[in-house]
Amino acid sequence: MKMNGLIFLLAFVVAFAGGYFFFTKSDGNEIQSVSEGSSSTTEPTESAEDENVEGDQASAEFEIFSQNSCLTCHAVDSLNIEGGTTGPDLSGAYEGVEGKHGVDLDTFLQKPTTAVMSGVIENDPLSDEERKEIIEALKKAYEN
């Protein structure tokens, strides 16, 4: 019985470590898993013009949303960026945040007015440059 427990524990550790290394880059940033029919590389594609969804996801907009874990909860349909479904689609956030939350987008990204986003931003605040890049990406998403 003791041996079975040790085997289970060892298998769990190996599987967990394998998943961690498979779904992260060497610098620790999360990446999308390889989709069916694409190459087996874990690096993002470089040419946004040559590929549709995957190319869009390799764009600067995808990178800024991915680096800041926005895609854990949100998608950006207007930019063909897939993400989580827990939070709302961010395609209209550039214009919609002020009406919905009573503050402009920059202020909301500094000090959100919702409990969930407050917890997210409080634990990992955005730099001025990250906020600027996110706002530009959301403007592009809105205009698309």
Short mmCIF file of N, CA, C and O in Angstrom, two decimals:
data_model
loop_
_atom_site.label_atom_id
_atom_site.label_comp_id
_atom_site.label_asym_id
_atom_site.label_seq_id
_atom_site.Cartn_x
_atom_site.Cartn_y
_atom_site.Cartn_z
N MET A 1 0.83 -1.19 0.00
CA MET A 1 0.00 0.00 0.00
C MET A 1 0.87 1.26 0.00
O MET A 1 0.58 2.21 -0.70
N LYS A 2 1.93 1.24 0.80
CA LYS A 2 2.82 2.37 0.87
C LYS A 2 3.50 2.62 -0.46
O LYS A 2 3.69 3.77 -0.88
N MET A 3 3.86 1.54 -1.16
CA MET A 3 4.52 1.65 -2.46
C MET A 3 3.59 2.29 -3.49
O MET A 3 4.02 3.12 -4.30
N ASN A 4 2.30 1.94 -3.47
CA ASN A 4 1.33 2.53 -4.39
C ASN A 4 1.23 4.04 -4.17
O ASN A 4 1.12 4.80 -5.12
N GLY A 5 1.25 4.47 -2.95
CA GLY A 5 1.19 5.89 -2.63
C GLY A 5 2.41 6.63 -3.16
O GLY A 5 2.30 7.74 -3.69
N LEU A 6 3.58 6.04 -3.01
CA LEU A 6 4.81 6.66 -3.51
C LEU A 6 4.80 6.73 -5.04
O LEU A 6 5.21 7.74 -5.62
N ILE A 7 4.33 5.68 -5.69
CA ILE A 7 4.24 5.68 -7.15
C ILE A 7 3.28 6.76 -7.62
O ILE A 7 3.56 7.51 -8.55
N PHE A 8 2.13 6.87 -6.95
CA PHE A 8 1.16 7.91 -7.30
C PHE A 8 1.76 9.30 -7.13
O PHE A 8 1.63 10.15 -8.00
N LEU A 9 2.42 9.53 -6.02
CA LEU A 9 3.02 10.83 -5.75
C LEU A 9 4.10 11.16 -6.79
O LEU A 9 4.14 12.28 -7.31
N LEU A 10 4.94 10.21 -7.12
CA LEU A 10 5.97 10.43 -8.12
C LEU A 10 5.36 10.72 -9.49
O LEU A 10 5.80 11.64 -10.19
N ALA A 11 4.33 9.99 -9.88
CA ALA A 11 3.66 10.21 -11.16
C ALA A 11 3.03 11.60 -11.20
O ALA A 11 3.08 12.30 -12.22
N PHE A 12 2.43 12.02 -10.09
CA PHE A 12 1.82 13.34 -10.02
C PHE A 12 2.86 14.44 -10.21
O PHE A 12 2.66 15.38 -10.98
N VAL A 13 3.98 14.32 -9.54
CA VAL A 13 5.04 15.33 -9.63
C VAL A 13 5.59 15.40 -11.05
O VAL A 13 5.77 16.49 -11.61
N VAL A 14 5.82 14.24 -11.67
CA VAL A 14 6.34 14.22 -13.04
C VAL A 14 5.33 14.83 -14.01
O VAL A 14 5.68 15.64 -14.86
N ALA A 15 4.05 14.48 -13.87
CA ALA A 15 3.01 15.02 -14.75
C ALA A 15 2.86 16.53 -14.56
O ALA A 15 2.74 17.29 -15.53
N PHE A 16 2.88 16.99 -13.33
CA PHE A 16 2.74 18.41 -13.05
C PHE A 16 3.91 19.19 -13.63
O PHE A 16 3.74 20.22 -14.29
N ALA A 17 5.12 18.71 -13.42
CA ALA A 17 6.31 19.38 -13.94
C ALA A 17 6.31 19.38 -15.47
O ALA A 17 6.63 20.38 -16.11
N GLY A 18 5.91 18.27 -16.08
CA GLY A 18 5.85 18.19 -17.53
C GLY A 18 4.86 19.19 -18.09
O GLY A 18 5.13 19.87 -19.08
N GLY A 19 3.69 19.30 -17.48
CA GLY A 19 2.69 20.27 -17.92
C GLY A 19 3.18 21.69 -17.77
O GLY A 19 2.98 22.54 -18.63
N TYR A 20 3.86 21.96 -16.68
CA TYR A 20 4.39 23.30 -16.44
C TYR A 20 5.38 23.68 -17.55
O TYR A 20 5.30 24.76 -18.12
N PHE A 21 6.32 22.78 -17.85
CA PHE A 21 7.32 23.09 -18.87
C PHE A 21 6.73 23.12 -20.26
O PHE A 21 7.18 23.86 -21.12
N PHE A 22 5.70 22.33 -20.53
CA PHE A 22 5.08 22.32 -21.84
C PHE A 22 4.30 23.60 -22.11
O PHE A 22 4.28 24.10 -23.21
N PHE A 23 3.65 24.16 -21.10
CA PHE A 23 2.79 25.31 -21.29
C PHE A 23 3.42 26.64 -20.89
O PHE A 23 2.74 27.64 -20.76
N THR A 24 4.72 26.68 -20.67
CA THR A 24 5.40 27.94 -20.38
C THR A 24 6.63 28.07 -21.24
O THR A 24 7.21 27.10 -21.69
N LYS A 25 7.01 29.33 -21.48
CA LYS A 25 8.27 29.60 -22.19
C LYS A 25 9.39 29.54 -21.17
O LYS A 25 9.16 29.52 -19.97
N SER A 26 10.60 29.63 -21.63
CA SER A 26 11.74 29.60 -20.73
C SER A 26 11.78 30.83 -19.82
O SER A 26 12.34 30.78 -18.75
N ASP A 27 11.14 31.95 -20.22
CA ASP A 27 11.13 33.13 -19.36
C ASP A 27 9.97 33.14 -18.38
O ASP A 27 9.80 34.08 -17.63
N GLY A 28 9.15 32.08 -18.38
CA GLY A 28 8.07 31.96 -17.41
C GLY A 28 6.74 32.49 -17.85
O GLY A 28 5.75 32.35 -17.16
N ASN A 29 6.65 33.15 -19.02
CA ASN A 29 5.37 33.67 -19.49
C ASN A 29 4.53 32.55 -20.06
O ASN A 29 5.03 31.69 -20.77
N GLU A 30 3.25 32.54 -19.75
CA GLU A 30 2.36 31.53 -20.28
C GLU A 30 2.17 31.72 -21.77
O GLU A 30 2.20 32.83 -22.27
N ILE A 31 1.99 30.60 -22.48
CA ILE A 31 1.70 30.67 -23.90
C ILE A 31 0.50 29.80 -24.19
O ILE A 31 0.12 28.96 -23.39
N GLN A 32 -0.09 29.99 -25.35
CA GLN A 32 -1.20 29.17 -25.78
C GLN A 32 -0.68 27.78 -26.13
O GLN A 32 0.41 27.64 -26.65
N SER A 33 -1.47 26.75 -25.84
CA SER A 33 -1.08 25.42 -26.25
C SER A 33 -1.19 25.32 -27.76
O SER A 33 -1.87 26.09 -28.41
N VAL A 34 -0.49 24.37 -28.33
CA VAL A 34 -0.46 24.20 -29.77
C VAL A 34 -1.83 23.72 -30.24
O VAL A 34 -2.39 22.78 -29.71
N SER A 35 -2.39 24.39 -31.25
CA SER A 35 -3.70 24.01 -31.74
C SER A 35 -3.58 22.93 -32.80
O SER A 35 -2.54 22.76 -33.42
N GLU A 36 -4.67 22.22 -33.01
CA GLU A 36 -4.70 21.12 -33.96
C GLU A 36 -4.37 21.62 -35.36
O GLU A 36 -4.89 22.62 -35.81
N GLY A 37 -3.50 20.90 -36.04
CA GLY A 37 -3.17 21.25 -37.41
C GLY A 37 -2.06 22.27 -37.55
O GLY A 37 -1.66 22.59 -38.64
N SER A 38 -1.56 22.80 -36.48
CA SER A 38 -0.48 23.77 -36.58
C SER A 38 0.83 23.06 -36.32
O SER A 38 0.88 21.90 -35.94
N SER A 39 1.92 23.75 -36.51
CA SER A 39 3.22 23.14 -36.26
C SER A 39 3.38 22.86 -34.78
O SER A 39 2.68 23.40 -33.94
N SER A 40 4.33 22.03 -34.44
CA SER A 40 4.50 21.61 -33.06
C SER A 40 5.37 22.55 -32.24
O SER A 40 5.70 22.25 -31.12
N THR A 41 5.75 23.67 -32.78
CA THR A 41 6.58 24.60 -32.05
C THR A 41 5.77 25.31 -30.97
O THR A 41 4.58 25.49 -31.10
N THR A 42 6.44 25.69 -29.87
CA THR A 42 5.75 26.40 -28.80
C THR A 42 6.00 27.90 -28.86
O THR A 42 5.52 28.64 -28.04
N GLU A 43 6.79 28.35 -29.83
CA GLU A 43 7.02 29.77 -30.01
C GLU A 43 5.90 30.37 -30.84
O GLU A 43 5.41 29.74 -31.77
N PRO A 44 5.45 31.60 -30.55
CA PRO A 44 4.42 32.22 -31.36
C PRO A 44 4.91 32.47 -32.78
O PRO A 44 6.10 32.70 -32.99
N THR A 45 3.99 32.45 -33.72
CA THR A 45 4.35 32.72 -35.11
C THR A 45 4.69 34.18 -35.28
O THR A 45 4.18 35.04 -34.59
N GLU A 46 5.56 34.47 -36.22
CA GLU A 46 6.03 35.83 -36.44
C GLU A 46 5.18 36.60 -37.43
O GLU A 46 5.11 37.80 -37.38
N SER A 47 4.55 35.94 -38.40
CA SER A 47 3.87 36.63 -39.47
C SER A 47 2.37 36.66 -39.27
O SER A 47 1.69 35.68 -39.45
N ALA A 48 1.84 37.82 -38.90
CA ALA A 48 0.40 37.96 -38.67
C ALA A 48 -0.36 37.93 -40.00
O ALA A 48 -1.53 37.60 -40.01
N GLU A 49 0.28 38.26 -41.11
CA GLU A 49 -0.40 38.27 -42.39
C GLU A 49 -0.59 36.85 -42.94
O GLU A 49 -1.53 36.60 -43.68
N ASP A 50 0.31 35.92 -42.63
CA ASP A 50 0.28 34.60 -43.21
C ASP A 50 -0.70 33.64 -42.54
O ASP A 50 -1.04 32.62 -43.10
N GLU A 51 -1.11 33.92 -41.33
CA GLU A 51 -2.00 33.03 -40.62
C GLU A 51 -3.15 33.83 -40.05
O GLU A 51 -2.98 34.97 -39.69
N ASN A 52 -4.37 33.22 -39.95
CA ASN A 52 -5.50 34.02 -39.48
C ASN A 52 -5.54 34.10 -37.96
O ASN A 52 -5.00 35.03 -37.40
N VAL A 53 -6.16 33.20 -37.25
CA VAL A 53 -6.28 33.33 -35.79
C VAL A 53 -4.93 33.25 -35.12
O VAL A 53 -4.60 34.07 -34.28
N GLU A 54 -4.10 32.27 -35.49
CA GLU A 54 -2.80 32.15 -34.86
C GLU A 54 -1.94 33.36 -35.15
O GLU A 54 -1.22 33.85 -34.29
N GLY A 55 -2.02 33.89 -36.36
CA GLY A 55 -1.27 35.09 -36.71
C GLY A 55 -1.74 36.28 -35.90
O GLY A 55 -0.93 37.06 -35.42
N ASP A 56 -3.06 36.39 -35.74
CA ASP A 56 -3.60 37.47 -34.92
C ASP A 56 -3.13 37.34 -33.48
O ASP A 56 -2.85 38.32 -32.81
N GLN A 57 -3.06 36.10 -32.99
CA GLN A 57 -2.65 35.90 -31.61
C GLN A 57 -1.17 36.19 -31.41
O GLN A 57 -0.74 36.43 -30.30
N ALA A 58 -0.38 36.17 -32.48
CA ALA A 58 1.03 36.50 -32.37
C ALA A 58 1.25 38.00 -32.42
O ALA A 58 2.36 38.48 -32.27
N SER A 59 0.18 38.77 -32.62
CA SER A 59 0.29 40.21 -32.73
C SER A 59 0.67 40.86 -31.40
O SER A 59 0.64 40.25 -30.35
N ALA A 60 1.00 42.12 -31.49
CA ALA A 60 1.35 42.88 -30.29
C ALA A 60 0.19 42.91 -29.30
O ALA A 60 0.39 42.86 -28.09
N GLU A 61 -1.03 42.97 -29.83
CA GLU A 61 -2.20 43.00 -28.95
C GLU A 61 -2.30 41.69 -28.16
O GLU A 61 -2.54 41.70 -26.96
N PHE A 62 -2.11 40.58 -28.86
CA PHE A 62 -2.15 39.29 -28.17
C PHE A 62 -1.08 39.25 -27.08
O PHE A 62 -1.34 38.82 -25.97
N GLU A 63 0.12 39.71 -27.41
CA GLU A 63 1.22 39.67 -26.46
C GLU A 63 0.92 40.47 -25.19
O GLU A 63 1.14 39.99 -24.09
N ILE A 64 0.41 41.69 -25.34
CA ILE A 64 0.16 42.51 -24.14
C ILE A 64 -0.94 41.91 -23.29
O ILE A 64 -0.85 41.90 -22.07
N PHE A 65 -1.98 41.37 -23.92
CA PHE A 65 -3.05 40.73 -23.15
C PHE A 65 -2.56 39.44 -22.49
O PHE A 65 -2.91 39.14 -21.36
N SER A 66 -1.75 38.70 -23.20
CA SER A 66 -1.22 37.44 -22.67
C SER A 66 -0.25 37.67 -21.53
O SER A 66 -0.33 37.02 -20.49
N GLN A 67 0.67 38.61 -21.69
CA GLN A 67 1.69 38.89 -20.68
C GLN A 67 1.07 39.34 -19.36
O GLN A 67 1.63 39.11 -18.30
N ASN A 68 -0.08 39.99 -19.43
CA ASN A 68 -0.71 40.51 -18.22
C ASN A 68 -1.88 39.65 -17.76
O ASN A 68 -2.69 40.09 -16.94
N SER A 69 -1.97 38.44 -18.28
CA SER A 69 -2.97 37.44 -17.88
C SER A 69 -4.41 37.87 -18.14
O SER A 69 -5.33 37.31 -17.55
N CYS A 70 -4.64 38.84 -19.01
CA CYS A 70 -6.00 39.25 -19.34
C CYS A 70 -6.78 38.09 -19.98
O CYS A 70 -7.98 37.94 -19.75
N LEU A 71 -6.07 37.28 -20.77
CA LEU A 71 -6.72 36.21 -21.52
C LEU A 71 -7.14 35.04 -20.65
O LEU A 71 -7.82 34.14 -21.11
N THR A 72 -6.75 35.07 -19.39
CA THR A 72 -7.22 34.04 -18.47
C THR A 72 -8.73 34.13 -18.33
O THR A 72 -9.41 33.11 -18.26
N CYS A 73 -9.27 35.34 -18.32
CA CYS A 73 -10.71 35.55 -18.13
C CYS A 73 -11.42 36.17 -19.32
O CYS A 73 -12.63 36.05 -19.46
N HIS A 74 -10.69 36.89 -20.16
CA HIS A 74 -11.30 37.67 -21.24
C HIS A 74 -10.85 37.21 -22.62
O HIS A 74 -9.72 36.77 -22.80
N ALA A 75 -11.72 37.40 -23.61
CA ALA A 75 -11.39 37.26 -25.02
C ALA A 75 -11.49 38.64 -25.65
O ALA A 75 -12.04 39.57 -25.05
N VAL A 76 -10.95 38.78 -26.87
CA VAL A 76 -11.10 40.02 -27.62
C VAL A 76 -11.51 39.59 -29.03
O VAL A 76 -10.70 39.47 -29.94
N ASP A 77 -12.80 39.35 -29.19
CA ASP A 77 -13.33 38.79 -30.44
C ASP A 77 -13.02 39.65 -31.66
O ASP A 77 -12.74 39.13 -32.73
N SER A 78 -13.08 40.97 -31.52
CA SER A 78 -12.85 41.83 -32.68
C SER A 78 -11.43 41.74 -33.22
O SER A 78 -11.17 42.12 -34.35
N LEU A 79 -10.50 41.23 -32.42
CA LEU A 79 -9.12 41.02 -32.86
C LEU A 79 -8.81 39.54 -33.08
O LEU A 79 -7.66 39.17 -33.26
N ASN A 80 -9.86 38.72 -33.03
CA ASN A 80 -9.71 37.26 -33.17
C ASN A 80 -8.77 36.67 -32.12
O ASN A 80 -7.99 35.77 -32.41
N ILE A 81 -8.84 37.19 -30.91
CA ILE A 81 -8.01 36.69 -29.82
C ILE A 81 -8.90 35.90 -28.87
O ILE A 81 -9.82 36.46 -28.26
N GLU A 82 -8.62 34.62 -28.79
CA GLU A 82 -9.38 33.76 -27.89
C GLU A 82 -8.85 33.89 -26.47
O GLU A 82 -7.66 34.10 -26.26
N GLY A 83 -9.73 33.76 -25.53
CA GLY A 83 -9.34 33.83 -24.14
C GLY A 83 -10.40 33.17 -23.29
O GLY A 83 -11.23 32.41 -23.80
N GLY A 84 -10.41 33.48 -22.03
CA GLY A 84 -11.37 32.91 -21.12
C GLY A 84 -12.77 33.47 -21.35
O GLY A 84 -12.97 34.45 -22.05
N THR A 85 -13.73 32.80 -20.73
CA THR A 85 -15.12 33.23 -20.86
C THR A 85 -15.69 33.71 -19.53
O THR A 85 -16.86 34.06 -19.46
N THR A 86 -14.87 33.74 -18.51
CA THR A 86 -15.34 34.19 -17.19
C THR A 86 -15.68 35.68 -17.21
O THR A 86 -16.69 36.10 -16.70
N GLY A 87 -14.81 36.47 -17.81
CA GLY A 87 -15.02 37.91 -17.89
C GLY A 87 -15.62 38.28 -19.24
O GLY A 87 -15.64 37.47 -20.16
N PRO A 88 -16.07 39.51 -19.36
CA PRO A 88 -16.67 39.94 -20.64
C PRO A 88 -15.63 40.08 -21.74
O PRO A 88 -14.45 40.28 -21.48
N ASP A 89 -16.11 39.99 -22.99
CA ASP A 89 -15.28 40.24 -24.15
C ASP A 89 -14.81 41.70 -24.09
O ASP A 89 -15.59 42.59 -23.76
N LEU A 90 -13.55 41.93 -24.37
CA LEU A 90 -12.99 43.27 -24.24
C LEU A 90 -13.07 44.11 -25.51
O LEU A 90 -12.54 45.22 -25.55
N SER A 91 -13.75 43.63 -26.54
CA SER A 91 -13.83 44.36 -27.81
C SER A 91 -14.39 45.76 -27.66
O SER A 91 -13.97 46.68 -28.35
N GLY A 92 -15.33 45.98 -26.77
CA GLY A 92 -15.95 47.29 -26.60
C GLY A 92 -15.51 48.01 -25.35
O GLY A 92 -16.06 49.06 -24.99
N ALA A 93 -14.48 47.50 -24.66
CA ALA A 93 -14.06 48.09 -23.39
C ALA A 93 -13.52 49.51 -23.53
O ALA A 93 -13.68 50.32 -22.62
N TYR A 94 -12.91 49.83 -24.66
CA TYR A 94 -12.32 51.16 -24.84
C TYR A 94 -13.36 52.26 -24.61
O TYR A 94 -13.08 53.26 -23.97
N GLU A 95 -14.56 52.06 -25.12
CA GLU A 95 -15.63 53.05 -24.95
C GLU A 95 -16.58 52.69 -23.82
O GLU A 95 -17.24 53.56 -23.28
N GLY A 96 -16.68 51.42 -23.48
CA GLY A 96 -17.71 50.98 -22.55
C GLY A 96 -17.39 51.08 -21.07
O GLY A 96 -18.29 51.09 -20.24
N VAL A 97 -16.11 51.14 -20.71
CA VAL A 97 -15.74 51.12 -19.29
C VAL A 97 -16.28 52.33 -18.54
O VAL A 97 -16.84 52.19 -17.45
N GLU A 98 -16.16 53.50 -19.10
CA GLU A 98 -16.59 54.71 -18.39
C GLU A 98 -18.09 54.67 -18.10
O GLU A 98 -18.52 54.98 -16.99
N GLY A 99 -18.89 54.28 -19.08
CA GLY A 99 -20.33 54.20 -18.86
C GLY A 99 -20.73 53.13 -17.87
O GLY A 99 -21.67 53.28 -17.11
N LYS A 100 -20.00 52.03 -17.88
CA LYS A 100 -20.34 50.90 -17.01
C LYS A 100 -19.78 51.06 -15.60
O LYS A 100 -20.41 50.66 -14.62
N HIS A 101 -18.59 51.66 -15.47
CA HIS A 101 -17.92 51.70 -14.17
C HIS A 101 -17.72 53.11 -13.61
O HIS A 101 -17.21 53.27 -12.50
N GLY A 102 -18.06 54.13 -14.38
CA GLY A 102 -18.00 55.50 -13.87
C GLY A 102 -16.62 56.14 -13.86
O GLY A 102 -16.46 57.23 -13.32
N VAL A 103 -15.62 55.47 -14.42
CA VAL A 103 -14.28 56.04 -14.51
C VAL A 103 -13.73 55.74 -15.90
O VAL A 103 -14.16 54.79 -16.55
N ASP A 104 -12.77 56.56 -16.35
CA ASP A 104 -12.18 56.29 -17.66
C ASP A 104 -11.33 55.03 -17.61
O ASP A 104 -11.02 54.50 -16.53
N LEU A 105 -10.95 54.52 -18.77
CA LEU A 105 -10.25 53.24 -18.87
C LEU A 105 -8.92 53.26 -18.14
O LEU A 105 -8.58 52.32 -17.42
N ASP A 106 -8.15 54.33 -18.28
CA ASP A 106 -6.85 54.41 -17.61
C ASP A 106 -7.02 54.34 -16.09
O ASP A 106 -6.30 53.61 -15.41
N THR A 107 -7.98 55.08 -15.57
CA THR A 107 -8.24 55.06 -14.13
C THR A 107 -8.71 53.67 -13.68
O THR A 107 -8.28 53.16 -12.64
N PHE A 108 -9.58 53.05 -14.48
CA PHE A 108 -10.07 51.72 -14.15
C PHE A 108 -8.92 50.70 -14.08
O PHE A 108 -8.90 49.85 -13.20
N LEU A 109 -7.96 50.81 -15.00
CA LEU A 109 -6.83 49.88 -15.00
C LEU A 109 -5.87 50.14 -13.84
O LEU A 109 -5.11 49.25 -13.46
N GLN A 110 -5.92 51.34 -13.26
CA GLN A 110 -5.10 51.64 -12.09
C GLN A 110 -5.81 51.24 -10.80
O GLN A 110 -5.19 50.69 -9.89
N LYS A 111 -7.10 51.54 -10.75
CA LYS A 111 -7.88 51.27 -9.54
C LYS A 111 -9.29 50.85 -9.96
O LYS A 111 -10.20 51.68 -10.01
N PRO A 112 -9.46 49.56 -10.26
CA PRO A 112 -10.75 49.07 -10.75
C PRO A 112 -11.88 49.27 -9.73
O PRO A 112 -11.65 49.28 -8.53
N THR A 113 -13.09 49.41 -10.27
CA THR A 113 -14.26 49.61 -9.41
C THR A 113 -15.03 48.32 -9.18
O THR A 113 -16.08 48.35 -8.56
N THR A 114 -14.53 47.19 -9.68
CA THR A 114 -15.18 45.91 -9.43
C THR A 114 -14.32 45.09 -8.48
O THR A 114 -13.09 45.20 -8.48
N ALA A 115 -14.96 44.25 -7.69
CA ALA A 115 -14.24 43.45 -6.70
C ALA A 115 -13.25 42.49 -7.35
O ALA A 115 -12.11 42.36 -6.91
N VAL A 116 -13.67 41.82 -8.41
CA VAL A 116 -12.79 40.85 -9.06
C VAL A 116 -11.56 41.53 -9.64
O VAL A 116 -10.42 41.13 -9.38
N MET A 117 -11.76 42.58 -10.43
CA MET A 117 -10.63 43.26 -11.04
C MET A 117 -9.76 43.98 -9.99
O MET A 117 -8.55 44.07 -10.16
N SER A 118 -10.37 44.43 -8.92
CA SER A 118 -9.58 45.05 -7.85
C SER A 118 -8.58 44.05 -7.29
O SER A 118 -7.41 44.38 -7.07
N GLY A 119 -9.03 42.83 -7.08
CA GLY A 119 -8.14 41.78 -6.58
C GLY A 119 -7.04 41.44 -7.57
O GLY A 119 -5.89 41.24 -7.19
N VAL A 120 -7.38 41.40 -8.83
CA VAL A 120 -6.40 41.08 -9.88
C VAL A 120 -5.34 42.17 -9.97
O VAL A 120 -4.14 41.89 -9.94
N ILE A 121 -5.76 43.41 -10.07
CA ILE A 121 -4.83 44.53 -10.24
C ILE A 121 -4.03 44.78 -8.95
O ILE A 121 -2.85 45.08 -9.01
N GLU A 122 -4.66 44.62 -7.82
CA GLU A 122 -3.98 44.84 -6.55
C GLU A 122 -2.82 43.86 -6.39
O GLU A 122 -1.76 44.23 -5.90
N ASN A 123 -3.01 42.61 -6.82
CA ASN A 123 -1.97 41.60 -6.68
C ASN A 123 -0.86 41.74 -7.72
O ASN A 123 0.24 41.25 -7.52
N ASP A 124 -1.14 42.37 -8.84
CA ASP A 124 -0.16 42.51 -9.91
C ASP A 124 -0.44 43.80 -10.68
O ASP A 124 -0.94 43.78 -11.80
N PRO A 125 -0.10 44.96 -10.10
CA PRO A 125 -0.42 46.24 -10.75
C PRO A 125 0.28 46.40 -12.10
O PRO A 125 1.38 45.89 -12.31
N LEU A 126 -0.38 47.11 -12.98
CA LEU A 126 0.17 47.37 -14.31
C LEU A 126 1.10 48.58 -14.26
O LEU A 126 0.81 49.57 -13.58
N SER A 127 2.18 48.52 -15.01
CA SER A 127 3.07 49.68 -15.12
C SER A 127 2.40 50.70 -16.04
O SER A 127 1.43 50.39 -16.75
N ASP A 128 2.91 51.93 -16.05
CA ASP A 128 2.38 52.97 -16.93
C ASP A 128 2.45 52.52 -18.39
O ASP A 128 1.52 52.73 -19.16
N GLU A 129 3.57 51.90 -18.77
CA GLU A 129 3.76 51.45 -20.15
C GLU A 129 2.76 50.32 -20.49
O GLU A 129 2.19 50.31 -21.58
N GLU A 130 2.55 49.38 -19.57
CA GLU A 130 1.59 48.30 -19.81
C GLU A 130 0.18 48.85 -19.98
O GLU A 130 -0.54 48.43 -20.88
N ARG A 131 -0.20 49.81 -19.13
CA ARG A 131 -1.53 50.43 -19.26
C ARG A 131 -1.67 51.11 -20.60
O ARG A 131 -2.70 50.98 -21.27
N LYS A 132 -0.64 51.83 -21.02
CA LYS A 132 -0.67 52.52 -22.30
C LYS A 132 -0.85 51.52 -23.44
O LYS A 132 -1.67 51.72 -24.33
N GLU A 133 -0.10 50.42 -23.42
CA GLU A 133 -0.20 49.40 -24.46
C GLU A 133 -1.57 48.72 -24.46
O GLU A 133 -2.14 48.46 -25.52
N ILE A 134 -2.11 48.45 -23.28
CA ILE A 134 -3.43 47.82 -23.19
C ILE A 134 -4.50 48.76 -23.72
O ILE A 134 -5.39 48.35 -24.47
N ILE A 135 -4.41 50.03 -23.37
CA ILE A 135 -5.39 51.01 -23.86
C ILE A 135 -5.32 51.12 -25.38
O ILE A 135 -6.36 51.16 -26.05
N GLU A 136 -4.12 51.16 -25.94
CA GLU A 136 -3.97 51.21 -27.41
C GLU A 136 -4.55 49.96 -28.06
O GLU A 136 -5.22 50.04 -29.09
N ALA A 137 -4.31 48.80 -27.46
CA ALA A 137 -4.85 47.55 -28.00
C ALA A 137 -6.37 47.53 -27.91
O ALA A 137 -7.06 47.09 -28.85
N LEU A 138 -6.92 48.04 -26.81
CA LEU A 138 -8.38 48.09 -26.66
C LEU A 138 -9.00 49.11 -27.62
O LEU A 138 -10.12 48.91 -28.11
N LYS A 139 -8.26 50.18 -27.91
CA LYS A 139 -8.75 51.16 -28.91
C LYS A 139 -8.81 50.49 -30.27
O LYS A 139 -9.80 50.64 -31.00
N LYS A 140 -7.77 49.74 -30.62
CA LYS A 140 -7.76 49.03 -31.90
C LYS A 140 -8.90 48.00 -31.95
O LYS A 140 -9.57 47.87 -32.97
N ALA A 141 -9.13 47.31 -30.85
CA ALA A 141 -10.21 46.32 -30.79
C ALA A 141 -11.56 47.00 -30.99
O ALA A 141 -12.43 46.49 -31.69
N TYR A 142 -11.74 48.16 -30.38
CA TYR A 142 -13.00 48.90 -30.50
C TYR A 142 -13.22 49.38 -31.92
O TYR A 142 -14.35 49.35 -32.44
N GLU A 143 -12.17 49.84 -32.57
CA GLU A 143 -12.28 50.37 -33.92
C GLU A 143 -12.41 49.29 -34.98
O GLU A 143 -12.79 49.58 -36.10
N ASN A 144 -12.08 48.06 -34.64
CA ASN A 144 -12.14 46.96 -35.59
C ASN A 144 -13.53 46.57 -35.94
O ASN A 144 -14.48 46.43 -35.58
#
